[in-house]
PDB file of C-alpha atoms in Angstrom:
ATOM      1  CA  UNK X1473      -3.835 -21.978  17.774  1.00 43.00           C
ATOM      2  CA  UNK X1474      -6.164 -23.034  15.160  1.00 42.00           C
ATOM      3  CA  UNK X1475      -5.822 -22.404  11.356  1.00 43.00           C
ATOM      4  CA  UNK X1476      -9.023 -20.398  11.865  1.00 38.00           C
ATOM      5  CA  UNK X1477      -7.797 -18.588  14.975  1.00 38.00           C
ATOM      6  CA  UNK X1478      -4.365 -17.485  12.810  1.00 39.00           C
ATOM      7  CA  UNK X1479      -6.313 -16.520   9.962  1.00 38.00           C
ATOM      8  CA  UNK X1480      -8.499 -14.187  12.246  1.00 38.00           C
ATOM      9  CA  UNK X1481      -5.846 -12.420  14.099  1.00 37.00           C
ATOM     10  CA  UNK X1482      -3.756 -11.871  10.740  1.00 40.00           C
ATOM     11  CA  UNK X1483      -6.894 -10.374   9.641  1.00 36.00           C
ATOM     12  CA  UNK X1484      -7.471  -8.027  12.470  1.00 38.00           C
ATOM     13  CA  UNK X1485      -3.277  -7.014  12.876  1.00 37.00           C
ATOM     14  CA  UNK X1486      -3.789  -6.187   8.933  1.00 41.00           C
ATOM     15  CA  UNK X1487      -6.766  -4.485   9.204  1.00 42.00           C
ATOM     16  CA  UNK X1488      -4.997  -2.351  12.424  1.00 41.00           C
ATOM     17  CA  UNK X1489      -1.924  -1.606  10.544  1.00 38.00           C
ATOM     18  CA  UNK X1490      -4.009  -0.294   7.101  1.00 44.00           C
ATOM     19  CA  UNK X1491      -6.510   1.996   9.575  1.00 44.00           C
ATOM     20  CA  UNK X1492      -3.427   3.133  11.087  1.00 46.00           C
ATOM     21  CA  UNK X1493      -1.772   4.408   8.003  1.00 40.00           C
ATOM     22  CA  UNK X1494      -5.029   5.477   6.606  1.00 45.00           C
ATOM     23  CA  UNK X1495      -5.454   7.610   9.412  1.00 42.00           C
ATOM     24  CA  UNK X1496      -1.846   8.609   9.111  1.00 37.00           C
ATOM     25  CA  UNK X1497      -2.431  10.050   5.130  1.00 37.00           C
ATOM     26  CA  UNK X1498      -5.362  11.688   5.951  1.00 39.00           C
ATOM     27  CA  UNK X1499      -4.323  13.865   8.925  1.00 42.00           C
ATOM     28  CA  UNK X1500      -1.328  14.586   6.762  1.00 34.00           C
ATOM     29  CA  UNK X1501      -3.087  15.798   3.968  1.00 35.00           C
ATOM     30  CA  UNK X1502      -5.457  17.698   6.582  1.00 39.00           C
ATOM     31  CA  UNK X1503      -2.807  19.750   7.768  1.00 37.00           C
ATOM     32  CA  UNK X1504      -2.447  21.667   4.809  1.00 33.00           C
ATOM     33  CA  UNK X1505      -5.656  23.384   5.756  1.00 38.00           C
ATOM     34  CA  UNK X1506      -4.631  24.642   8.870  1.00 36.00           C
ATOM     35  CA  UNK X1507      -2.956  27.862   7.862  1.00 37.00           C
ATOM     36  CA  UNK X1508      -4.446  31.115   9.185  1.00 35.00           C
ATOM     37  CA  UNK X1509      -6.856  32.555   6.564  1.00 32.00           C
ATOM     38  CA  UNK X1510      -7.607  35.999   5.915  1.00 32.00           C
ATOM     39  CA  UNK X1511      -9.994  37.260   8.113  1.00 32.00           C
ATOM     40  CA  UNK X1512     -13.659  38.487   5.927  1.00 34.00           C
ATOM     41  CA  UNK X1513     -15.657  37.207   3.437  1.00 31.00           C
ATOM     42  CA  UNK X1514     -14.218  35.603   0.755  1.00 34.00           C
ATOM     43  CA  UNK X1515     -15.169  33.019  -2.229  1.00 39.00           C
ATOM     44  CA  UNK X1516     -13.834  29.608  -1.511  1.00 35.00           C
ATOM     45  CA  UNK X1517     -11.623  28.363  -3.867  1.00 41.00           C
ATOM     46  CA  UNK X1518     -11.928  24.885  -5.655  1.00 41.00           C
ATOM     47  CA  UNK X1519      -8.547  23.580  -3.622  1.00 48.00           C
ATOM     48  CA  UNK X1520      -9.777  25.302  -0.188  1.00 38.00           C
ATOM     49  CA  UNK X1521     -12.793  23.223  -0.773  1.00 36.00           C
ATOM     50  CA  UNK X1522     -11.057  20.052  -1.595  1.00 44.00           C
ATOM     51  CA  UNK X1523      -8.747  20.332   1.691  1.00 44.00           C
ATOM     52  CA  UNK X1524     -12.060  20.911   3.740  1.00 43.00           C
ATOM     53  CA  UNK X1525     -13.377  17.867   2.041  1.00 45.00           C
ATOM     54  CA  UNK X1526     -10.302  15.636   3.335  1.00 45.00           C
ATOM     55  CA  UNK X1527     -10.292  16.999   7.176  1.00 43.00           C
ATOM     56  CA  UNK X1528     -13.777  16.229   6.994  1.00 50.00           C
ATOM     57  CA  UNK X1529     -13.608  12.872   5.445  1.00 46.00           C
ATOM     58  CA  UNK X1530     -10.600  12.121   8.368  1.00 49.00           C
ATOM     59  CA  UNK X1531     -11.899  13.520  11.407  1.00 54.00           C
ATOM     60  CA  UNK X1532     -15.049  11.465  10.410  1.00 51.00           C
ATOM     61  CA  UNK X1533     -13.047   7.897   9.712  1.00 52.00           C
ATOM     62  CA  UNK X1534     -11.029   8.677  12.947  1.00 52.00           C
ATOM     63  CA  UNK X1535     -14.526   8.862  14.924  1.00 53.00           C
ATOM     64  CA  UNK X1536     -16.031   6.049  13.256  1.00 54.00           C
ATOM     65  CA  UNK X1537     -13.073   3.453  14.172  1.00 59.00           C
ATOM     66  CA  UNK X1538     -12.207   5.181  17.484  1.00 66.00           C
ATOM     67  CA  UNK X1539     -11.850   2.739  20.701  1.00 75.00           C
ATOM     68  CA  UNK X1540     -14.232   4.296  22.343  1.00 82.00           C
ATOM     69  CA  UNK X1541     -16.576   3.382  19.758  1.00 84.00           C
ATOM     70  CA  UNK X1542     -15.871   0.025  20.236  1.00 84.00           C
ATOM     71  CA  UNK X1543     -17.065   0.312  23.815  1.00 88.00           C
ATOM     72  CA  UNK X1544     -20.120   1.898  23.812  1.00 92.00           C
ATOM     73  CA  UNK X1545     -21.258   0.638  20.482  1.00 92.00           C
ATOM     74  CA  UNK X1546     -21.029  -3.106  21.055  1.00 95.00           C
ATOM     75  CA  UNK X1547     -20.773  -4.586  17.627  1.00 95.00           C
ATOM     76  CA  UNK X1548     -20.243  -8.356  18.627  1.00 95.00           C
ATOM     77  CA  UNK X1549     -24.045  -7.922  20.561  1.00 97.00           C
ATOM     78  CA  UNK X1550     -25.673  -6.148  17.670  1.00 98.00           C
ATOM     79  CA  UNK X1551     -24.367  -8.647  15.523  1.00 97.00           C
ATOM     80  CA  UNK X1552     -25.384 -11.565  17.518  1.00 97.00           C
ATOM     81  CA  UNK X1553     -28.949 -10.205  17.418  1.00 98.00           C
ATOM     82  CA  UNK X1554     -29.391 -11.496  14.167  1.00 97.00           C
ATOM     83  CA  UNK X1555     -28.339 -15.089  15.011  1.00 97.00           C
ATOM     84  CA  UNK X1556     -26.645 -17.716  12.888  1.00 97.00           C
ATOM     85  CA  UNK X1557     -25.932 -15.451   9.902  1.00 97.00           C
ATOM     86  CA  UNK X1558     -23.717 -18.000   8.565  1.00 97.00           C
ATOM     87  CA  UNK X1559     -26.458 -18.711   5.612  1.00 97.00           C
ATOM     88  CA  UNK X1560     -27.445 -15.267   5.408  1.00 98.00           C
ATOM     89  CA  UNK X1561     -26.713 -12.237   2.980  1.00 98.00           C
ATOM     90  CA  UNK X1562     -26.375  -9.148   4.835  1.00 98.00           C
ATOM     91  CA  UNK X1563     -26.689  -5.577   3.746  1.00 98.00           C
ATOM     92  CA  UNK X1564     -25.199  -2.794   5.780  1.00 98.00           C
ATOM     93  CA  UNK X1565     -27.113   0.438   5.038  1.00 98.00           C
ATOM     94  CA  UNK X1566     -25.389   3.384   5.681  1.00 96.00           C
ATOM     95  CA  UNK X1567     -21.792   1.138   6.032  1.00 96.00           C
ATOM     96  CA  UNK X1568     -19.356   4.334   6.429  1.00 93.00           C
ATOM     97  CA  UNK X1569     -16.027   3.361   6.920  1.00 91.00           C
ATOM     98  CA  UNK X1570     -17.199  -0.757   7.491  1.00 94.00           C
ATOM     99  CA  UNK X1571     -17.014  -0.563  10.899  1.00 94.00           C
ATOM    100  CA  UNK X1572     -19.660  -3.642  11.022  1.00 96.00           C
ATOM    101  CA  UNK X1573     -19.526  -4.799   7.764  1.00 97.00           C
ATOM    102  CA  UNK X1574     -16.124  -6.117   8.027  1.00 95.00           C
ATOM    103  CA  UNK X1575     -17.092  -7.704  11.520  1.00 95.00           C
ATOM    104  CA  UNK X1576     -20.208  -9.270   9.563  1.00 97.00           C
ATOM    105  CA  UNK X1577     -18.101 -10.674   6.974  1.00 97.00           C
ATOM    106  CA  UNK X1578     -16.174 -12.976   9.024  1.00 96.00           C
ATOM    107  CA  UNK X1579     -19.275 -14.984   9.672  1.00 97.00           C
ATOM    108  CA  UNK X1580     -21.806 -14.069   6.995  1.00 98.00           C
ATOM    109  CA  UNK X1581     -22.579 -15.767   3.929  1.00 98.00           C
ATOM    110  CA  UNK X1582     -22.118 -12.730   2.049  1.00 98.00           C
ATOM    111  CA  UNK X1583     -22.163  -8.570   3.069  1.00 98.00           C
ATOM    112  CA  UNK X1584     -23.114  -6.315   0.880  1.00 98.00           C
ATOM    113  CA  UNK X1585     -22.154  -2.798   2.354  1.00 98.00           C
ATOM    114  CA  UNK X1586     -24.316   0.388   1.001  1.00 98.00           C
ATOM    115  CA  UNK X1587     -23.626   4.015   1.115  1.00 97.00           C
ATOM    116  CA  UNK X1588     -24.613   6.893  -0.513  1.00 95.00           C
ATOM    117  CA  UNK X1589     -21.042   9.007  -0.133  1.00 94.00           C
ATOM    118  CA  UNK X1590     -18.704   7.299  -2.924  1.00 94.00           C
ATOM    119  CA  UNK X1591     -15.924   8.287  -0.803  1.00 91.00           C
ATOM    120  CA  UNK X1592     -16.390   5.752   1.767  1.00 93.00           C
ATOM    121  CA  UNK X1593     -16.912   3.172  -1.195  1.00 96.00           C
ATOM    122  CA  UNK X1594     -13.400   3.683  -1.979  1.00 94.00           C
ATOM    123  CA  UNK X1595     -12.380   3.399   1.279  1.00 92.00           C
ATOM    124  CA  UNK X1596     -14.037   0.081   2.211  1.00 95.00           C
ATOM    125  CA  UNK X1597     -12.691  -1.127  -0.781  1.00 96.00           C
ATOM    126  CA  UNK X1598      -9.196  -0.513  -0.495  1.00 92.00           C
ATOM    127  CA  UNK X1599      -9.595  -2.419   2.814  1.00 91.00           C
ATOM    128  CA  UNK X1600     -11.066  -5.616   0.999  1.00 94.00           C
ATOM    129  CA  UNK X1601      -7.957  -6.068  -0.956  1.00 93.00           C
ATOM    130  CA  UNK X1602      -6.137  -7.041   2.545  1.00 89.00           C
ATOM    131  CA  UNK X1603      -8.790  -9.251   3.093  1.00 93.00           C
ATOM    132  CA  UNK X1604      -8.403 -13.427   2.873  1.00 94.00           C
ATOM    133  CA  UNK X1605      -9.189 -14.318  -0.658  1.00 96.00           C
ATOM    134  CA  UNK X1606     -12.597 -16.117   0.435  1.00 96.00           C
ATOM    135  CA  UNK X1607     -13.495 -12.699   2.606  1.00 96.00           C
ATOM    136  CA  UNK X1608     -12.927 -10.781  -0.426  1.00 97.00           C
ATOM    137  CA  UNK X1609     -15.714 -12.904  -2.592  1.00 97.00           C
ATOM    138  CA  UNK X1610     -17.941 -12.282   0.377  1.00 98.00           C
ATOM    139  CA  UNK X1611     -17.683  -8.756   0.141  1.00 98.00           C
ATOM    140  CA  UNK X1612     -19.928  -6.183  -1.780  1.00 98.00           C
ATOM    141  CA  UNK X1613     -19.889  -2.256  -1.896  1.00 98.00           C
ATOM    142  CA  UNK X1614     -22.316  -0.725  -3.546  1.00 97.00           C
ATOM    143  CA  UNK X1615     -23.690   2.746  -4.319  1.00 97.00           C
ATOM    144  CA  UNK X1616     -27.410   3.705  -3.417  1.00 95.00           C
ATOM    145  CA  UNK X1617     -29.571   6.660  -3.950  1.00 93.00           C
ATOM    146  CA  UNK X1618     -30.863   9.118  -1.372  1.00 92.00           C
ATOM    147  CA  UNK X1619     -34.644   7.589  -2.403  1.00 93.00           C
ATOM    148  CA  UNK X1620     -33.457   4.112  -2.605  1.00 94.00           C
ATOM    149  CA  UNK X1621     -31.366   1.277  -1.339  1.00 95.00           C
ATOM    150  CA  UNK X1622     -31.544  -0.592  -4.971  1.00 94.00           C
ATOM    151  CA  UNK X1623     -31.799  -4.253  -3.342  1.00 97.00           C
ATOM    152  CA  UNK X1624     -32.905  -6.580  -5.883  1.00 97.00           C
ATOM    153  CA  UNK X1625     -36.037  -8.183  -4.894  1.00 97.00           C
ATOM    154  CA  UNK X1626     -35.335 -10.623  -1.907  1.00 98.00           C
ATOM    155  CA  UNK X1627     -31.883 -10.316  -2.372  1.00 98.00           C
ATOM    156  CA  UNK X1628     -30.987 -10.067   1.331  1.00 98.00           C
ATOM    157  CA  UNK X1629     -31.426 -11.711   4.120  1.00 98.00           C
ATOM    158  CA  UNK X1630     -31.058  -8.996   6.537  1.00 98.00           C
ATOM    159  CA  UNK X1631     -30.664  -5.194   6.571  1.00 98.00           C
ATOM    160  CA  UNK X1632     -28.636  -3.538   9.038  1.00 98.00           C
ATOM    161  CA  UNK X1633     -28.768   0.595   9.490  1.00 98.00           C
ATOM    162  CA  UNK X1634     -26.652   1.729  12.320  1.00 97.00           C
ATOM    163  CA  UNK X1635     -26.349   5.898  13.024  1.00 95.00           C
ATOM    164  CA  UNK X1636     -28.129   6.063   9.236  1.00 96.00           C
ATOM    165  CA  UNK X1637     -31.731   6.284  10.235  1.00 97.00           C
ATOM    166  CA  UNK X1638     -32.013   9.939  10.936  1.00 95.00           C
ATOM    167  CA  UNK X1639     -30.276  10.923   7.620  1.00 94.00           C
ATOM    168  CA  UNK X1640     -32.661   9.073   4.974  1.00 95.00           C
ATOM    169  CA  UNK X1641     -35.310  11.394   3.921  1.00 91.00           C
ATOM    170  CA  UNK X1642     -39.313   9.763   2.997  1.00 94.00           C
ATOM    171  CA  UNK X1643     -38.652   7.418   5.347  1.00 97.00           C
ATOM    172  CA  UNK X1644     -41.435   5.349   5.408  1.00 97.00           C
ATOM    173  CA  UNK X1645     -41.751   5.324   1.576  1.00 97.00           C
ATOM    174  CA  UNK X1646     -37.848   4.351   2.283  1.00 97.00           C
ATOM    175  CA  UNK X1647     -38.659   1.652   4.351  1.00 98.00           C
ATOM    176  CA  UNK X1648     -41.293   0.034   1.960  1.00 97.00           C
ATOM    177  CA  UNK X1649     -38.523  -0.446  -1.064  1.00 97.00           C
ATOM    178  CA  UNK X1650     -36.195  -1.707   1.096  1.00 98.00           C
ATOM    179  CA  UNK X1651     -38.261  -4.211   2.510  1.00 98.00           C
ATOM    180  CA  UNK X1652     -38.862  -5.700  -1.120  1.00 97.00           C
ATOM    181  CA  UNK X1653     -35.182  -6.189  -1.135  1.00 98.00           C
ATOM    182  CA  UNK X1654     -35.751  -8.618   2.030  1.00 98.00           C
ATOM    183  CA  UNK X1655     -36.480 -11.876   2.195  1.00 97.00           C
ATOM    184  CA  UNK X1656     -39.286 -13.866   3.906  1.00 94.00           C
ATOM    185  CA  UNK X1657     -39.070 -13.831   7.333  1.00 93.00           C
ATOM    186  CA  UNK X1658     -36.082 -11.470   6.931  1.00 97.00           C
ATOM    187  CA  UNK X1659     -34.842  -9.296   9.506  1.00 98.00           C
ATOM    188  CA  UNK X1660     -34.030  -5.291   9.985  1.00 98.00           C
ATOM    189  CA  UNK X1661     -31.976  -3.852  13.122  1.00 98.00           C
ATOM    190  CA  UNK X1662     -31.721  -0.229  13.494  1.00 98.00           C
ATOM    191  CA  UNK X1663     -29.502   1.310  16.016  1.00 98.00           C
ATOM    192  CA  UNK X1664     -29.551   5.116  16.381  1.00 98.00           C
ATOM    193  CA  UNK X1665     -29.347   7.538  18.977  1.00 97.00           C
ATOM    194  CA  UNK X1666     -31.363   8.438  21.892  1.00 97.00           C
ATOM    195  CA  UNK X1667     -33.149  12.045  21.724  1.00 94.00           C
ATOM    196  CA  UNK X1668     -31.387  13.865  24.485  1.00 93.00           C
ATOM    197  CA  UNK X1669     -28.109  15.321  24.467  1.00 93.00           C
ATOM    198  CA  UNK X1670     -25.460  12.828  24.536  1.00 94.00           C
ATOM    199  CA  UNK X1671     -21.321  13.538  24.280  1.00 92.00           C
ATOM    200  CA  UNK X1672     -21.594  11.480  20.912  1.00 91.00           C
ATOM    201  CA  UNK X1673     -23.457  11.799  18.076  1.00 90.00           C
ATOM    202  CA  UNK X1674     -25.132  14.291  16.102  1.00 92.00           C
ATOM    203  CA  UNK X1675     -27.669  17.392  17.106  1.00 94.00           C
ATOM    204  CA  UNK X1676     -30.783  16.255  19.270  1.00 94.00           C
ATOM    205  CA  UNK X1677     -32.443  18.127  16.704  1.00 94.00           C
ATOM    206  CA  UNK X1678     -31.996  15.978  14.012  1.00 95.00           C
ATOM    207  CA  UNK X1679     -32.488  12.678  16.085  1.00 97.00           C
ATOM    208  CA  UNK X1680     -35.523  10.176  15.611  1.00 97.00           C
ATOM    209  CA  UNK X1681     -36.989   8.976  18.445  1.00 97.00           C
ATOM    210  CA  UNK X1682     -37.289   5.391  19.229  1.00 98.00           C
ATOM    211  CA  UNK X1683     -41.351   5.618  19.477  1.00 97.00           C
ATOM    212  CA  UNK X1684     -41.184   7.540  15.950  1.00 98.00           C
ATOM    213  CA  UNK X1685     -38.662   4.509  13.975  1.00 98.00           C
ATOM    214  CA  UNK X1686     -41.432   1.924  15.601  1.00 98.00           C
ATOM    215  CA  UNK X1687     -44.349   3.627  14.140  1.00 98.00           C
ATOM    216  CA  UNK X1688     -42.982   4.319  10.841  1.00 98.00           C
ATOM    217  CA  UNK X1689     -41.611   0.820  10.519  1.00 98.00           C
ATOM    218  CA  UNK X1690     -44.781  -0.341  11.030  1.00 98.00           C
ATOM    219  CA  UNK X1691     -46.580   2.020   8.098  1.00 98.00           C
ATOM    220  CA  UNK X1692     -43.882   0.726   5.709  1.00 98.00           C
ATOM    221  CA  UNK X1693     -44.881  -2.818   6.718  1.00 97.00           C
ATOM    222  CA  UNK X1694     -42.485  -4.326   9.024  1.00 98.00           C
ATOM    223  CA  UNK X1695     -43.626  -6.341  12.380  1.00 98.00           C
ATOM    224  CA  UNK X1696     -41.722  -5.216  15.426  1.00 98.00           C
ATOM    225  CA  UNK X1697     -40.027  -7.720  17.211  1.00 97.00           C
ATOM    226  CA  UNK X1698     -38.022  -6.046  19.970  1.00 98.00           C
ATOM    227  CA  UNK X1699     -37.275  -2.442  21.227  1.00 98.00           C
ATOM    228  CA  UNK X1700     -34.191  -2.177  23.329  1.00 98.00           C
ATOM    229  CA  UNK X1701     -33.295   1.652  24.869  1.00 96.00           C
ATOM    230  CA  UNK X1702     -31.260  -0.071  28.017  1.00 97.00           C
ATOM    231  CA  UNK X1703     -28.149  -1.934  26.404  1.00 97.00           C
ATOM    232  CA  UNK X1704     -26.363   0.601  24.917  1.00 97.00           C
ATOM    233  CA  UNK X1705     -25.675   3.757  26.818  1.00 96.00           C
ATOM    234  CA  UNK X1706     -26.414   6.291  24.180  1.00 96.00           C
ATOM    235  CA  UNK X1707     -28.378   4.439  21.747  1.00 98.00           C
ATOM    236  CA  UNK X1708     -31.008   2.349  21.157  1.00 98.00           C
ATOM    237  CA  UNK X1709     -31.546  -0.993  19.072  1.00 98.00           C
ATOM    238  CA  UNK X1710     -34.875  -1.984  16.907  1.00 98.00           C
ATOM    239  CA  UNK X1711     -35.350  -5.600  15.309  1.00 98.00           C
ATOM    240  CA  UNK X1712     -38.467  -5.962  12.869  1.00 98.00           C
ATOM    241  CA  UNK X1713     -39.339  -8.680  10.530  1.00 98.00           C
ATOM    242  CA  UNK X1714     -40.654  -9.528   7.303  1.00 96.00           C
ATOM    243  CA  UNK X1715     -44.150 -11.594   7.468  1.00 85.00           C
TER     244      UNK X1715
END
């Protein structure tokens, strides 16, 4: 086994253990909210709200990191669409638990994991310290706003947006701002759920159809390079470039 293979193996083992411990801890916290509550209208206390929040975070993390998702999401296939990323800075918009961010950092020059939720940023930071030192230096978490990803001009070479596009308000304006943060000839890949009833993902009502994503990207000044709704069972993939 080469040093590179050994390093990657250790990296995967550490993350697997840490994910497991985190799930156990969050599930333990969520158990306190499983007591039967009186019926009738009641004003929730702050303690009850905190417990519900912990339950929600636990559920989301378990869903994000499930083995089932690994099978249907095909992260390696999606990442390979960027081509050689060894000299690229990549922003993962809506990074969540870092499902893609921690995979990208193995090969990318740098990864900026962007999320609006501080809880997920903290979660990723807790995993970051388990990375080898060279990977820690290439991994950054950053909070974003509702209307702006807060990237510096031409700061990144590529942006990945997975299961997040549907939650963005004023998407065309948001994409115009995001485009300014991508270098010339840089790319963006958007992966989101097909607009039909599926066993995974959000309700149909909030999904954005593939044709709308393409139209909005064009309106924001991107050039569509490819649109694929066949490779993934539940999702489509759109790749666009900055000219």
